[in-house]
Amino acid sequence: MAGPLDPLPRSQRLLRRFVPLVVGSVVVVWLAAAALGGGGSAVSTTTTTVTTAPATTTTTTTVAVTTTTSGAGALPQTGAYPSSASPQFQAAMGDLFGAVGHGTPPTAAGAFFPEAAYVQLKSIGGASSDYRNRLLAEYDQDIAAATAALGAGAPTATLVSVQVPMQYAHWVPPGECDNSVGYFEVANSRVVYSLGGVTRSFGIASLISWRGEWYVVHLGAILRPGTGGVVLDPQTGPGSSASSTTC
């Protein structure tokens, strides 16, 4: 019976153990290199770009409110459509009729187109002089004429309404009627009042706008028949407003 095989020499036994370790290590290194894009393997790479939006900043702007002792006439014109129901217009018409009833034209100044606005509006020389010596003087004369037309009972007259025919209101563009600024205009409004239990009325020749408010610019007439004040179309009853385009 044969005996057991002689064991391998120690050097060969060490080699048998070492070689598999070396080979295994090489394989691991090769696989890692392949995973990282090494060797002959193609690796697909996806690049994601992340865009960070800037933080949103909210800015609050405070607009200073400018007041002027010259009133709205010193401010620039706007295209705001005027209303005959505005508190300012209603108060102005009250002042106008109060001046008619008591024969005090200066107290109706607030109902008249502002001088500073007229200077901006007109493309003529000497606009301030034209305003004071012609327009305002005619306005005062027309108020005095209306006071005389009401007679001795004028202080007892009461204002019923001011009828503005808004259907006739229209925009007058810059360049027309010697104007450098546009405005709204309406002719032939009616001042309706009661005197001695009777309803009566007279006309306002022309209202024009400044910054969304109506103002009287011609009370009795635009083209005047002569010197002195004019009362436009006095009527018993409220009367009626005719369409008219004027400057």
Short mmCIF file of C-alpha atoms in Angstrom, two decimals:
data_model
loop_
_atom_site.label_atom_id
_atom_site.label_comp_id
_atom_site.label_asym_id
_atom_site.label_seq_id
_atom_site.Cartn_x
_atom_site.Cartn_y
_atom_site.Cartn_z
CA MET A 1 0.00 0.00 0.00
CA ALA A 2 1.48 3.35 -1.06
CA GLY A 3 2.16 5.98 1.59
CA PRO A 4 0.88 9.70 1.54
CA LEU A 5 2.30 12.13 -1.06
CA ASP A 6 5.15 14.24 0.11
CA PRO A 7 4.01 17.83 0.72
CA LEU A 8 5.13 20.65 -1.71
CA PRO A 9 8.11 22.65 -0.80
CA ARG A 10 7.36 25.73 1.27
CA SER A 11 8.29 28.15 -1.55
CA GLN A 12 5.75 26.56 -3.88
CA ARG A 13 3.06 26.62 -1.23
CA LEU A 14 3.62 30.40 -0.77
CA LEU A 15 3.48 30.97 -4.52
CA ARG A 16 0.19 29.06 -4.80
CA ARG A 17 -1.33 31.36 -2.15
CA PHE A 18 0.11 34.62 -3.49
CA VAL A 19 -0.81 34.32 -7.19
CA PRO A 20 -4.62 34.21 -6.66
CA LEU A 21 -4.38 37.27 -4.41
CA VAL A 22 -2.44 39.21 -7.02
CA VAL A 23 -4.81 38.20 -9.81
CA GLY A 24 -7.84 39.10 -7.71
CA SER A 25 -6.38 42.48 -6.89
CA VAL A 26 -5.69 43.18 -10.57
CA VAL A 27 -9.28 42.28 -11.46
CA VAL A 28 -10.66 44.59 -8.78
CA VAL A 29 -8.44 47.45 -9.94
CA TRP A 30 -9.47 46.90 -13.57
CA LEU A 31 -13.17 46.88 -12.72
CA ALA A 32 -12.81 50.08 -10.71
CA ALA A 33 -10.96 51.72 -13.56
CA ALA A 34 -13.67 50.66 -15.99
CA ALA A 35 -16.37 52.05 -13.75
CA LEU A 36 -14.53 55.37 -13.66
CA GLY A 37 -14.22 55.52 -17.42
CA GLY A 38 -10.82 53.87 -17.76
CA GLY A 39 -9.95 51.00 -20.04
CA GLY A 40 -11.90 50.50 -23.25
CA SER A 41 -15.40 50.79 -21.77
CA ALA A 42 -17.50 53.88 -22.72
CA VAL A 43 -19.20 55.59 -19.80
CA SER A 44 -22.27 57.75 -20.39
CA THR A 45 -22.15 60.96 -18.35
CA THR A 46 -25.18 63.18 -17.70
CA THR A 47 -24.53 66.75 -16.69
CA THR A 48 -27.27 68.60 -14.84
CA THR A 49 -27.05 72.38 -14.77
CA VAL A 50 -28.73 73.95 -11.80
CA THR A 51 -29.78 77.58 -12.25
CA THR A 52 -30.43 79.50 -9.11
CA ALA A 53 -32.94 82.33 -9.55
CA PRO A 54 -31.94 85.59 -7.94
CA ALA A 55 -33.91 86.56 -4.89
CA THR A 56 -36.90 88.74 -5.68
CA THR A 57 -36.64 92.22 -4.24
CA THR A 58 -39.75 94.34 -3.73
CA THR A 59 -39.08 98.06 -3.97
CA THR A 60 -41.58 100.49 -2.56
CA THR A 61 -41.48 103.95 -4.11
CA THR A 62 -43.01 106.80 -2.21
CA VAL A 63 -44.30 109.58 -4.44
CA ALA A 64 -44.15 112.95 -2.83
CA VAL A 65 -47.35 114.96 -2.98
CA THR A 66 -46.67 118.46 -4.19
CA THR A 67 -48.90 121.27 -3.08
CA THR A 68 -48.85 124.69 -4.65
CA THR A 69 -50.28 128.00 -3.58
CA SER A 70 -51.15 128.67 -7.24
CA GLY A 71 -53.75 125.89 -7.23
CA ALA A 72 -54.46 123.29 -9.88
CA GLY A 73 -53.89 125.76 -12.70
CA ALA A 74 -50.14 125.70 -12.07
CA LEU A 75 -50.05 121.93 -12.55
CA PRO A 76 -49.85 120.31 -16.01
CA GLN A 77 -52.96 119.35 -17.94
CA THR A 78 -54.25 115.78 -17.96
CA GLY A 79 -56.61 113.91 -20.27
CA ALA A 80 -59.02 113.11 -17.42
CA TYR A 81 -62.65 113.37 -18.49
CA PRO A 82 -64.46 115.97 -16.38
CA SER A 83 -67.70 115.30 -14.52
CA SER A 84 -70.51 117.76 -13.85
CA ALA A 85 -71.23 115.81 -10.66
CA SER A 86 -67.84 116.40 -9.04
CA PRO A 87 -67.93 118.13 -5.63
CA GLN A 88 -65.55 120.82 -6.89
CA PHE A 89 -67.79 121.70 -9.83
CA GLN A 90 -70.93 121.70 -7.73
CA ALA A 91 -69.32 124.02 -5.19
CA ALA A 92 -68.05 126.30 -7.97
CA MET A 93 -71.53 126.57 -9.48
CA GLY A 94 -72.88 127.46 -6.05
CA ASP A 95 -70.33 130.26 -5.83
CA LEU A 96 -71.22 131.45 -9.33
CA PHE A 97 -74.93 131.65 -8.61
CA GLY A 98 -74.29 133.27 -5.23
CA ALA A 99 -72.29 135.97 -7.03
CA VAL A 100 -75.20 136.48 -9.46
CA GLY A 101 -77.73 136.69 -6.64
CA HIS A 102 -75.76 139.20 -4.59
CA GLY A 103 -74.00 141.11 -7.36
CA THR A 104 -70.51 140.16 -6.19
CA PRO A 105 -68.48 138.91 -9.22
CA PRO A 106 -65.19 138.41 -7.28
CA THR A 107 -66.81 135.68 -5.14
CA ALA A 108 -67.25 133.58 -8.32
CA ALA A 109 -63.54 133.51 -9.13
CA GLY A 110 -63.25 129.82 -8.19
CA ALA A 111 -65.69 128.85 -10.96
CA PHE A 112 -63.60 130.57 -13.63
CA PHE A 113 -60.75 128.97 -15.58
CA PRO A 114 -57.47 129.50 -13.67
CA GLU A 115 -55.03 132.08 -14.98
CA ALA A 116 -52.01 129.78 -14.58
CA ALA A 117 -53.78 127.14 -16.67
CA TYR A 118 -54.66 129.72 -19.34
CA VAL A 119 -51.00 130.73 -19.63
CA GLN A 120 -50.07 127.07 -20.21
CA LEU A 121 -52.97 126.59 -22.61
CA LYS A 122 -52.48 129.49 -24.98
CA SER A 123 -49.80 129.71 -27.65
CA ILE A 124 -50.11 133.51 -27.84
CA GLY A 125 -47.99 136.28 -26.43
CA GLY A 126 -49.31 138.19 -23.46
CA ALA A 127 -51.61 135.40 -22.28
CA SER A 128 -51.79 136.82 -18.74
CA SER A 129 -52.81 140.24 -20.03
CA ASP A 130 -55.43 138.70 -22.33
CA TYR A 131 -56.78 136.69 -19.42
CA ARG A 132 -57.16 139.62 -17.04
CA ASN A 133 -58.14 142.40 -19.44
CA ARG A 134 -60.48 140.41 -21.67
CA LEU A 135 -61.66 137.04 -20.31
CA LEU A 136 -61.95 137.87 -16.62
CA ALA A 137 -63.31 141.34 -17.29
CA GLU A 138 -66.03 139.89 -19.55
CA TYR A 139 -66.87 137.27 -16.91
CA ASP A 140 -67.40 139.97 -14.27
CA GLN A 141 -69.54 141.98 -16.70
CA ASP A 142 -71.69 138.94 -17.52
CA ILE A 143 -72.29 138.21 -13.82
CA ALA A 144 -73.36 141.81 -13.29
CA ALA A 145 -75.71 141.55 -16.29
CA ALA A 146 -77.26 138.36 -14.88
CA THR A 147 -77.80 140.08 -11.51
CA ALA A 148 -79.61 142.91 -13.26
CA ALA A 149 -81.72 140.43 -15.24
CA LEU A 150 -82.92 138.73 -12.05
CA GLY A 151 -84.10 142.09 -10.76
CA ALA A 152 -84.73 143.25 -7.21
CA GLY A 153 -85.50 139.74 -6.04
CA ALA A 154 -82.08 138.40 -7.08
CA PRO A 155 -80.86 137.81 -3.48
CA THR A 156 -83.86 135.54 -2.85
CA ALA A 157 -83.25 133.35 -5.91
CA THR A 158 -82.16 129.76 -5.24
CA LEU A 159 -80.08 127.52 -7.45
CA VAL A 160 -81.93 124.40 -8.65
CA SER A 161 -79.28 122.77 -10.85
CA VAL A 162 -76.66 123.31 -13.50
CA GLN A 163 -77.39 121.16 -16.54
CA VAL A 164 -74.27 120.27 -18.53
CA PRO A 165 -75.02 118.59 -21.89
CA MET A 166 -72.27 115.99 -21.63
CA GLN A 167 -73.38 114.46 -24.92
CA TYR A 168 -71.87 117.51 -26.61
CA ALA A 169 -68.58 117.45 -24.70
CA HIS A 170 -65.59 116.99 -27.00
CA TRP A 171 -61.80 117.07 -26.93
CA VAL A 172 -60.10 120.08 -28.51
CA PRO A 173 -56.61 118.93 -29.54
CA PRO A 174 -53.44 121.03 -29.30
CA GLY A 175 -52.95 123.30 -32.28
CA GLU A 176 -56.59 124.39 -32.56
CA CYS A 177 -57.89 127.79 -31.46
CA ASP A 178 -54.38 129.11 -30.70
CA ASN A 179 -53.95 126.47 -28.01
CA SER A 180 -50.78 124.53 -27.27
CA VAL A 181 -52.50 122.13 -24.84
CA GLY A 182 -55.63 120.03 -25.40
CA TYR A 183 -58.77 120.18 -23.26
CA PHE A 184 -62.42 119.11 -23.14
CA GLU A 185 -65.05 121.69 -24.03
CA VAL A 186 -68.84 121.81 -23.81
CA ALA A 187 -71.08 124.70 -24.85
CA ASN A 188 -74.48 125.94 -23.73
CA SER A 189 -74.89 124.51 -20.24
CA ARG A 190 -77.90 125.82 -18.33
CA VAL A 191 -78.10 127.44 -14.88
CA VAL A 192 -81.56 126.57 -13.56
CA TYR A 193 -82.89 128.59 -10.59
CA SER A 194 -86.09 129.41 -8.78
CA LEU A 195 -87.24 132.98 -8.18
CA GLY A 196 -90.60 133.90 -6.67
CA GLY A 197 -91.82 130.33 -7.10
CA VAL A 198 -91.01 130.33 -10.83
CA THR A 199 -88.31 128.18 -12.44
CA ARG A 200 -86.05 130.14 -14.77
CA SER A 201 -82.67 129.61 -16.44
CA PHE A 202 -79.84 131.17 -18.40
CA GLY A 203 -76.91 129.71 -20.31
CA ILE A 204 -73.17 129.28 -19.83
CA ALA A 205 -71.53 129.85 -23.19
CA SER A 206 -68.53 127.57 -22.68
CA LEU A 207 -67.01 125.26 -20.07
CA ILE A 208 -63.53 123.85 -20.60
CA SER A 209 -61.57 121.35 -18.55
CA TRP A 210 -58.34 121.42 -16.60
CA ARG A 211 -57.11 118.25 -14.92
CA GLY A 212 -60.54 116.61 -15.01
CA GLU A 213 -62.61 119.56 -13.75
CA TRP A 214 -64.97 121.89 -15.61
CA TYR A 215 -64.46 125.67 -15.44
CA VAL A 216 -66.34 128.58 -16.99
CA VAL A 217 -64.27 130.30 -19.67
CA HIS A 218 -67.11 132.27 -21.33
CA LEU A 219 -70.31 132.96 -19.39
CA GLY A 220 -72.60 135.20 -21.48
CA ALA A 221 -71.04 134.92 -24.93
CA ILE A 222 -67.95 133.85 -26.84
CA LEU A 223 -68.25 136.32 -29.71
CA ARG A 224 -69.67 139.42 -28.10
CA PRO A 225 -72.03 141.82 -29.88
CA GLY A 226 -70.48 144.85 -28.23
CA THR A 227 -69.27 146.16 -24.91
CA GLY A 228 -70.91 145.32 -21.63
CA GLY A 229 -72.21 142.14 -20.08
CA VAL A 230 -74.36 139.49 -21.79
CA VAL A 231 -76.95 137.04 -20.42
CA LEU A 232 -77.10 133.95 -22.63
CA ASP A 233 -80.57 132.80 -23.68
CA PRO A 234 -82.61 133.59 -20.54
CA GLN A 235 -85.72 131.41 -20.37
CA THR A 236 -88.70 130.66 -18.19
CA GLY A 237 -88.23 127.01 -17.30
CA PRO A 238 -85.03 124.99 -17.61
CA GLY A 239 -84.54 125.78 -21.28
CA SER A 240 -82.54 123.54 -23.62
CA SER A 241 -78.95 123.20 -24.70
CA ALA A 242 -77.99 123.42 -28.37
CA SER A 243 -74.97 121.63 -29.78
CA SER A 244 -72.08 123.94 -30.57
CA THR A 245 -68.38 123.61 -31.20
CA THR A 246 -66.48 126.65 -30.03
CA CYS A 247 -63.06 127.96 -29.13
#
